[in-house]
Coordinates of C-alpha atoms and ligand atoms in Angstrom, one line a residue:
X30 CA 157.3 -157.1 -73.0
X31 CA 161.0 -156.8 -74.0
X32 CA 163.8 -156.9 -71.5
X33 CA 161.8 -157.7 -68.4
X34 CA 162.5 -161.5 -67.9
X35 CA 165.2 -162.3 -65.4
X36 CA 165.6 -158.7 -64.3
X37 CA 165.1 -157.6 -60.7
X38 CA 162.4 -155.0 -59.9
X39 CA 161.4 -153.5 -56.6
X40 CA 157.8 -152.6 -56.1
X41 CA 157.0 -150.6 -53.0
X42 CA 153.5 -150.8 -51.6
X43 CA 153.2 -154.3 -53.1
X44 CA 150.9 -155.8 -50.5
X45 CA 147.7 -154.6 -52.2
X46 CA 146.1 -152.5 -55.0
X47 CA 148.2 -151.2 -57.9
X48 CA 151.5 -152.4 -56.3
X49 CA 150.2 -156.0 -56.0
X50 CA 148.9 -155.9 -59.6
X51 CA 152.3 -154.6 -60.8
X52 CA 154.2 -157.2 -58.9
X53 CA 151.9 -159.9 -60.3
X54 CA 152.3 -158.6 -63.9
X55 CA 156.1 -158.5 -63.5
X56 CA 156.0 -162.1 -62.4
X57 CA 153.9 -163.1 -65.4
X58 CA 156.6 -161.4 -67.6
X59 CA 159.3 -163.6 -66.0
X60 CA 160.9 -161.0 -63.7
X61 CA 162.3 -161.4 -60.3
X62 CA 160.3 -159.2 -58.1
X63 CA 161.0 -157.6 -54.7
X64 CA 157.8 -157.1 -52.7
X65 CA 158.4 -154.1 -50.4
X66 CA 155.8 -152.9 -48.0
X67 CA 155.3 -152.0 -44.3
X68 CA 152.4 -154.5 -44.4
X69 CA 154.5 -157.6 -43.4
X70 CA 151.7 -160.2 -43.7
X71 CA 150.5 -158.8 -47.0
X72 CA 153.9 -159.1 -48.7
X73 CA 154.6 -162.5 -47.3
X74 CA 151.2 -163.7 -48.6
X75 CA 151.9 -162.5 -52.1
X76 CA 155.5 -163.9 -51.9
X77 CA 154.0 -167.4 -51.2
X78 CA 151.4 -167.0 -54.0
X79 CA 154.0 -166.0 -56.6
X80 CA 156.7 -168.5 -55.6
X81 CA 154.0 -171.2 -55.4
X82 CA 153.3 -170.6 -59.1
X83 CA 157.0 -170.9 -60.0
X84 CA 158.1 -167.3 -59.6
X85 CA 161.0 -165.7 -57.9
X86 CA 159.5 -163.1 -55.5
X87 CA 161.3 -161.8 -52.4
X88 CA 159.4 -160.0 -49.7
X89 CA 161.1 -157.2 -47.7
X90 CA 159.7 -155.1 -44.9
X91 CA 160.1 -151.5 -45.9
X92 CA 158.8 -148.2 -44.6
X93 CA 159.6 -145.9 -47.6
X94 CA 159.6 -142.8 -45.4
X95 CA 162.6 -144.0 -43.3
X96 CA 166.1 -143.7 -44.7
X97 CA 167.5 -146.5 -42.5
X98 CA 164.6 -148.8 -43.7
X99 CA 165.7 -148.3 -47.3
X100 CA 169.4 -149.0 -46.5
X101 CA 168.4 -152.3 -44.7
X102 CA 166.1 -153.4 -47.5
X103 CA 168.5 -152.6 -50.4
X104 CA 171.2 -154.5 -48.5
X105 CA 169.0 -157.6 -48.3
X106 CA 168.0 -157.3 -52.0
X107 CA 171.6 -157.1 -53.1
X108 CA 172.5 -160.0 -50.9
X109 CA 169.6 -162.0 -52.3
X110 CA 169.6 -161.1 -56.1
X111 CA 173.0 -159.3 -56.5
X112 CA 171.4 -156.6 -58.7
X113 CA 168.6 -154.0 -59.1
X114 CA 167.2 -153.2 -62.5
X115 CA 164.2 -151.2 -61.7
X116 CA 162.1 -149.5 -59.0
X117 CA 158.4 -148.7 -58.8
X118 CA 157.8 -146.0 -56.2
X119 CA 154.2 -147.0 -55.6
X120 CA 153.6 -146.8 -51.8
X121 CA 151.2 -144.1 -51.0
X122 CA 148.5 -142.9 -48.7
X123 CA 145.9 -140.2 -48.3
X124 CA 144.8 -138.1 -45.3
X125 CA 142.1 -135.9 -46.9
X126 CA 140.9 -132.7 -45.1
X127 CA 140.1 -129.2 -46.3
X128 CA 142.9 -126.7 -46.1
X129 CA 142.0 -125.0 -42.8
X130 CA 141.3 -128.3 -41.0
X131 CA 144.5 -130.1 -42.2
X132 CA 147.0 -130.8 -39.4
X133 CA 150.8 -130.9 -39.5
X134 CA 150.5 -134.6 -39.0
X135 CA 148.2 -135.0 -42.1
X136 CA 150.7 -133.0 -44.1
X137 CA 153.8 -134.7 -43.0
X138 CA 152.5 -138.3 -43.2
X139 CA 151.3 -137.8 -46.8
X140 CA 154.3 -135.8 -48.1
X141 CA 156.7 -138.1 -46.3
X142 CA 155.4 -141.3 -47.8
X143 CA 154.3 -140.2 -51.3
X144 CA 157.1 -137.7 -52.1
X145 CA 160.0 -138.1 -49.7
X146 CA 159.6 -141.9 -49.9
X147 CA 160.1 -141.8 -53.6
X148 CA 163.1 -139.5 -53.4
X149 CA 164.7 -141.8 -50.8
X150 CA 163.9 -144.7 -53.1
X151 CA 165.7 -143.1 -56.1
X152 CA 168.7 -142.2 -53.9
X153 CA 168.8 -145.8 -52.7
X154 CA 168.7 -147.6 -56.0
X155 CA 170.5 -145.3 -58.4
X156 CA 174.0 -146.3 -57.1
X157 CA 173.2 -149.9 -58.0
X158 CA 172.1 -149.0 -61.6
X159 CA 175.0 -146.9 -62.8
X160 CA 176.8 -149.8 -64.5
X161 CA 174.1 -151.6 -66.4
X162 CA 171.3 -148.9 -66.4
X163 CA 167.8 -149.2 -65.0
X164 CA 164.3 -147.8 -65.0
X165 CA 162.3 -146.0 -62.3
X166 CA 158.5 -145.4 -62.3
X167 CA 156.9 -143.1 -59.8
X168 CA 153.1 -143.1 -59.1
X169 CA 151.8 -139.6 -59.5
X170 CA 148.1 -139.0 -59.8
X171 CA 145.4 -137.0 -61.5
X172 CA 145.3 -135.1 -58.2
X173 CA 148.6 -133.5 -59.2
X174 CA 146.5 -130.8 -60.9
X175 CA 144.8 -129.9 -57.6
X176 CA 142.0 -131.8 -55.8
X177 CA 139.5 -130.7 -53.2
X178 CA 140.5 -131.8 -49.7
X179 CA 143.9 -133.0 -50.9
X180 CA 146.4 -130.0 -50.5
X181 CA 148.9 -132.5 -48.9
X182 CA 148.4 -135.3 -51.5
X183 CA 148.1 -133.0 -54.5
X184 CA 151.4 -131.2 -53.5
X185 CA 153.1 -134.6 -53.1
X186 CA 151.9 -135.9 -56.4
X187 CA 152.8 -132.8 -58.3
X188 CA 156.2 -132.8 -56.5
X189 CA 156.7 -136.2 -58.0
X190 CA 156.6 -134.6 -61.4
X191 CA 159.6 -132.5 -60.6
X192 CA 161.4 -135.5 -59.0
X193 CA 160.7 -137.7 -62.0
X194 CA 162.0 -135.2 -64.5
X195 CA 165.1 -134.2 -62.5
X196 CA 166.1 -137.9 -62.0
X197 CA 165.6 -138.4 -65.8
X198 CA 167.9 -135.4 -66.5
X199 CA 170.6 -136.3 -64.0
X200 CA 170.7 -140.1 -64.6
X201 CA 170.3 -140.4 -68.4
X202 CA 174.1 -140.6 -68.8
X203 CA 174.0 -143.8 -66.7
X204 CA 171.4 -145.4 -68.9
X205 CA 168.7 -144.9 -66.2
X206 CA 165.2 -143.8 -67.3
X207 CA 162.7 -142.1 -64.9
X208 CA 159.0 -141.8 -65.7
X209 CA 155.8 -141.4 -63.8
X210 CA 152.3 -142.9 -64.3
X211 CA 149.4 -140.6 -63.2
X212 CA 146.4 -142.8 -62.7
X213 CA 142.8 -141.6 -62.5
X214 CA 140.5 -143.3 -60.0
X215 CA 141.4 -147.0 -59.7
X216 CA 139.5 -149.7 -57.8
X217 CA 141.9 -150.5 -55.0
X218 CA 141.5 -150.5 -51.2
X219 CA 142.6 -146.8 -51.2
X220 CA 139.5 -145.9 -53.2
X221 CA 137.2 -148.5 -51.8
X222 CA 137.3 -146.5 -48.6
X223 CA 135.7 -143.5 -50.4
X224 CA 131.8 -143.2 -50.0
X225 CA 129.9 -144.8 -52.9
X226 CA 128.1 -141.5 -53.8
X227 CA 131.5 -139.7 -54.2
X228 CA 132.8 -142.5 -56.4
X229 CA 129.7 -142.4 -58.6
X230 CA 130.3 -138.6 -59.0
X231 CA 133.8 -139.3 -60.3
X232 CA 132.6 -142.0 -62.6
X233 CA 130.1 -139.7 -64.3
X234 CA 132.8 -137.2 -65.0
X235 CA 135.2 -139.8 -66.6
X236 CA 134.7 -140.0 -70.4
X237 CA 135.0 -143.9 -70.1
X238 CA 132.4 -143.8 -67.2
X239 CA 134.3 -146.2 -65.0
X240 CA 137.3 -146.6 -62.6
X241 CA 140.4 -148.3 -63.8
X242 CA 141.1 -151.9 -62.8
X243 CA 144.6 -152.0 -61.0
X244 CA 145.8 -154.3 -63.9
X245 CA 145.2 -151.5 -66.3
X246 CA 147.7 -149.3 -64.4
X247 CA 150.1 -152.1 -63.9
X248 CA 150.4 -152.8 -67.6
X249 CA 151.5 -149.2 -68.3
X250 CA 154.0 -149.3 -65.4
X251 CA 155.5 -152.5 -66.7
X252 CA 155.7 -151.0 -70.2
X253 CA 157.7 -148.0 -68.9
X254 CA 160.0 -150.4 -67.0
X255 CA 160.6 -152.5 -70.2
X256 CA 162.8 -152.1 -73.2
X257 CA 159.7 -151.4 -75.2
X258 CA 160.0 -147.9 -73.6
X259 CA 163.8 -147.7 -74.1
X260 CA 163.6 -144.1 -75.5
X261 CA 161.0 -142.8 -73.0
X262 CA 162.3 -140.8 -70.1
X263 CA 161.1 -137.8 -68.0
X264 CA 157.5 -138.4 -69.0
X265 CA 154.3 -138.3 -66.9
X266 CA 151.8 -140.7 -68.5
X267 CA 148.2 -140.2 -67.6
X268 CA 146.1 -143.4 -67.4
X269 CA 142.7 -142.1 -66.6
X270 CA 139.9 -143.2 -69.0
X271 CA 140.1 -139.8 -70.8
X272 CA 139.6 -137.6 -67.7
X273 CA 142.2 -135.0 -68.5
X274 CA 141.4 -134.5 -72.2
Ligands
NAI9 P1 146.5 -148.8 -51.5 O1 146.2 -148.0 -50.3 O2 145.5 -149.8 -52.0 O3 147.9 -149.5 -51.4 C1 149.0 -148.8 -50.9 C2 150.1 -149.7 -50.4 O4 151.2 -148.9 -49.9 C3 149.7 -150.5 -49.2 O5 150.1 -151.9 -49.4 C4 150.4 -149.9 -48.0 O6 150.7 -150.8 -47.0 C5 151.6 -149.4 -48.7 N1 152.2 -148.3 -47.9 C6 151.7 -147.2 -47.4 N2 152.6 -146.5 -46.7 C7 153.7 -147.1 -46.8 C8 155.0 -146.9 -46.3 N3 155.3 -145.8 -45.5 N4 156.0 -147.8 -46.6 C9 155.8 -148.9 -47.3 N5 154.6 -149.1 -47.8 C10 153.5 -148.3 -47.5 O7 146.8 -147.8 -52.7 P2 146.7 -147.9 -54.3 O8 145.4 -147.3 -54.7 O9 147.1 -149.2 -54.8 O10 147.7 -146.8 -54.8 C11 149.1 -147.1 -55.2 C12 149.7 -145.8 -55.6 O11 149.0 -145.2 -56.7 C13 149.7 -144.7 -54.5 O12 151.0 -144.0 -54.6 C14 148.6 -143.8 -54.9 O13 148.7 -142.5 -54.4 C15 148.6 -143.9 -56.4 N6 147.3 -143.6 -57.0 C16 146.2 -144.3 -56.7 C17 145.0 -144.0 -57.3 C18 143.7 -144.7 -57.1 O14 142.7 -144.3 -57.5 N7 143.8 -145.9 -56.4 C19 144.9 -142.9 -58.3 C20 146.1 -142.2 -58.5 C21 147.3 -142.5 -57.9

C-alpha cells in the first residue's frame, strides 16, 4: 500500500490478536513498527520474530490507561525513531455482565482501556504529527450499536465514534486523518474465550457465516493508515462479513 514503507507506526495491544496481525502486516509493507502492550513477553517475542526476518520493530511496555505510561513510551519512541507517523489504538478488553450485575470495576476497567486509552493515545501522538501529518485508526466494534451484557464495552466502543470524528475535525488542518475500524466477531484470544455455542450463534447470524481472521481486519487498518486512504477521514468502517447490512 502507498506511503507505508519507512514510516513509523505505533500499534497498541500488539502482543496478540488483531494488534499482532496489524503489526505483522505493517512490517510486510516495509514500515517501522512500535509494538506497544502491557504484555511484556508478548511484545518482546513479536519484536524478535519481526527483526529476525529483517524488520525494524521496537517493543515498548505501555499501559494505555495510564497517562504517565504514554509519556514514557512516546519519549522512548522519539528517541529510537525520531518520528511518529501513525497510531493504531487497538488495545482493548471486555468484562461482560448484565446491567444490574455490572460493578464499578467492570465499568472503569473497560472504559479506561478501550475509550480513555485511545483518547490518551491521540493526545500523546498528535503533537508529533503536526508538521508532517499522520493517521490514527481506532478499534471500535459492532458492539457500538448495543450488545447484550456489554453496557461498558458498548458505551466505550460507541464513545470511540465521537472521539474518532472529533479528532478528524480538529486535526485535519495539520494533515492528520482519524478513522475507526469496527470489526465483527474476529478469531482472536478475546473471542476464543467465549463458549463455542455462543460463537456458533453469532456465526449463523453473519451473512458470510464465519468469523473474521485477524489478518482481514489488519488489512483494512493498514489501508486506512496508508496514502491509499489519503482523502478518508472521520469514517467508521465496518468489517463484519455483512452483519450490519
Ligand atoms: P485480544 O484480547 O486478543 O488482544 C488485546 C491486546 O490488548 C492484548 O495483547 C492485551 O495485552 C492488550 N491490552 C489490554 N489492555 C491493555 C492495556 N491497558 N494497555 C496495553 N495493552 C493492553 O483482543 P483482539 O480481539 O485482538 O481485539 C483488538 C481490538 O479489537 C480491541 O480493541 C477489541 O475491543 C476490538 N474488537 C475485537 C473484536 C473481536 O471479535 N476480536 C470485534 C470488535 C472489536
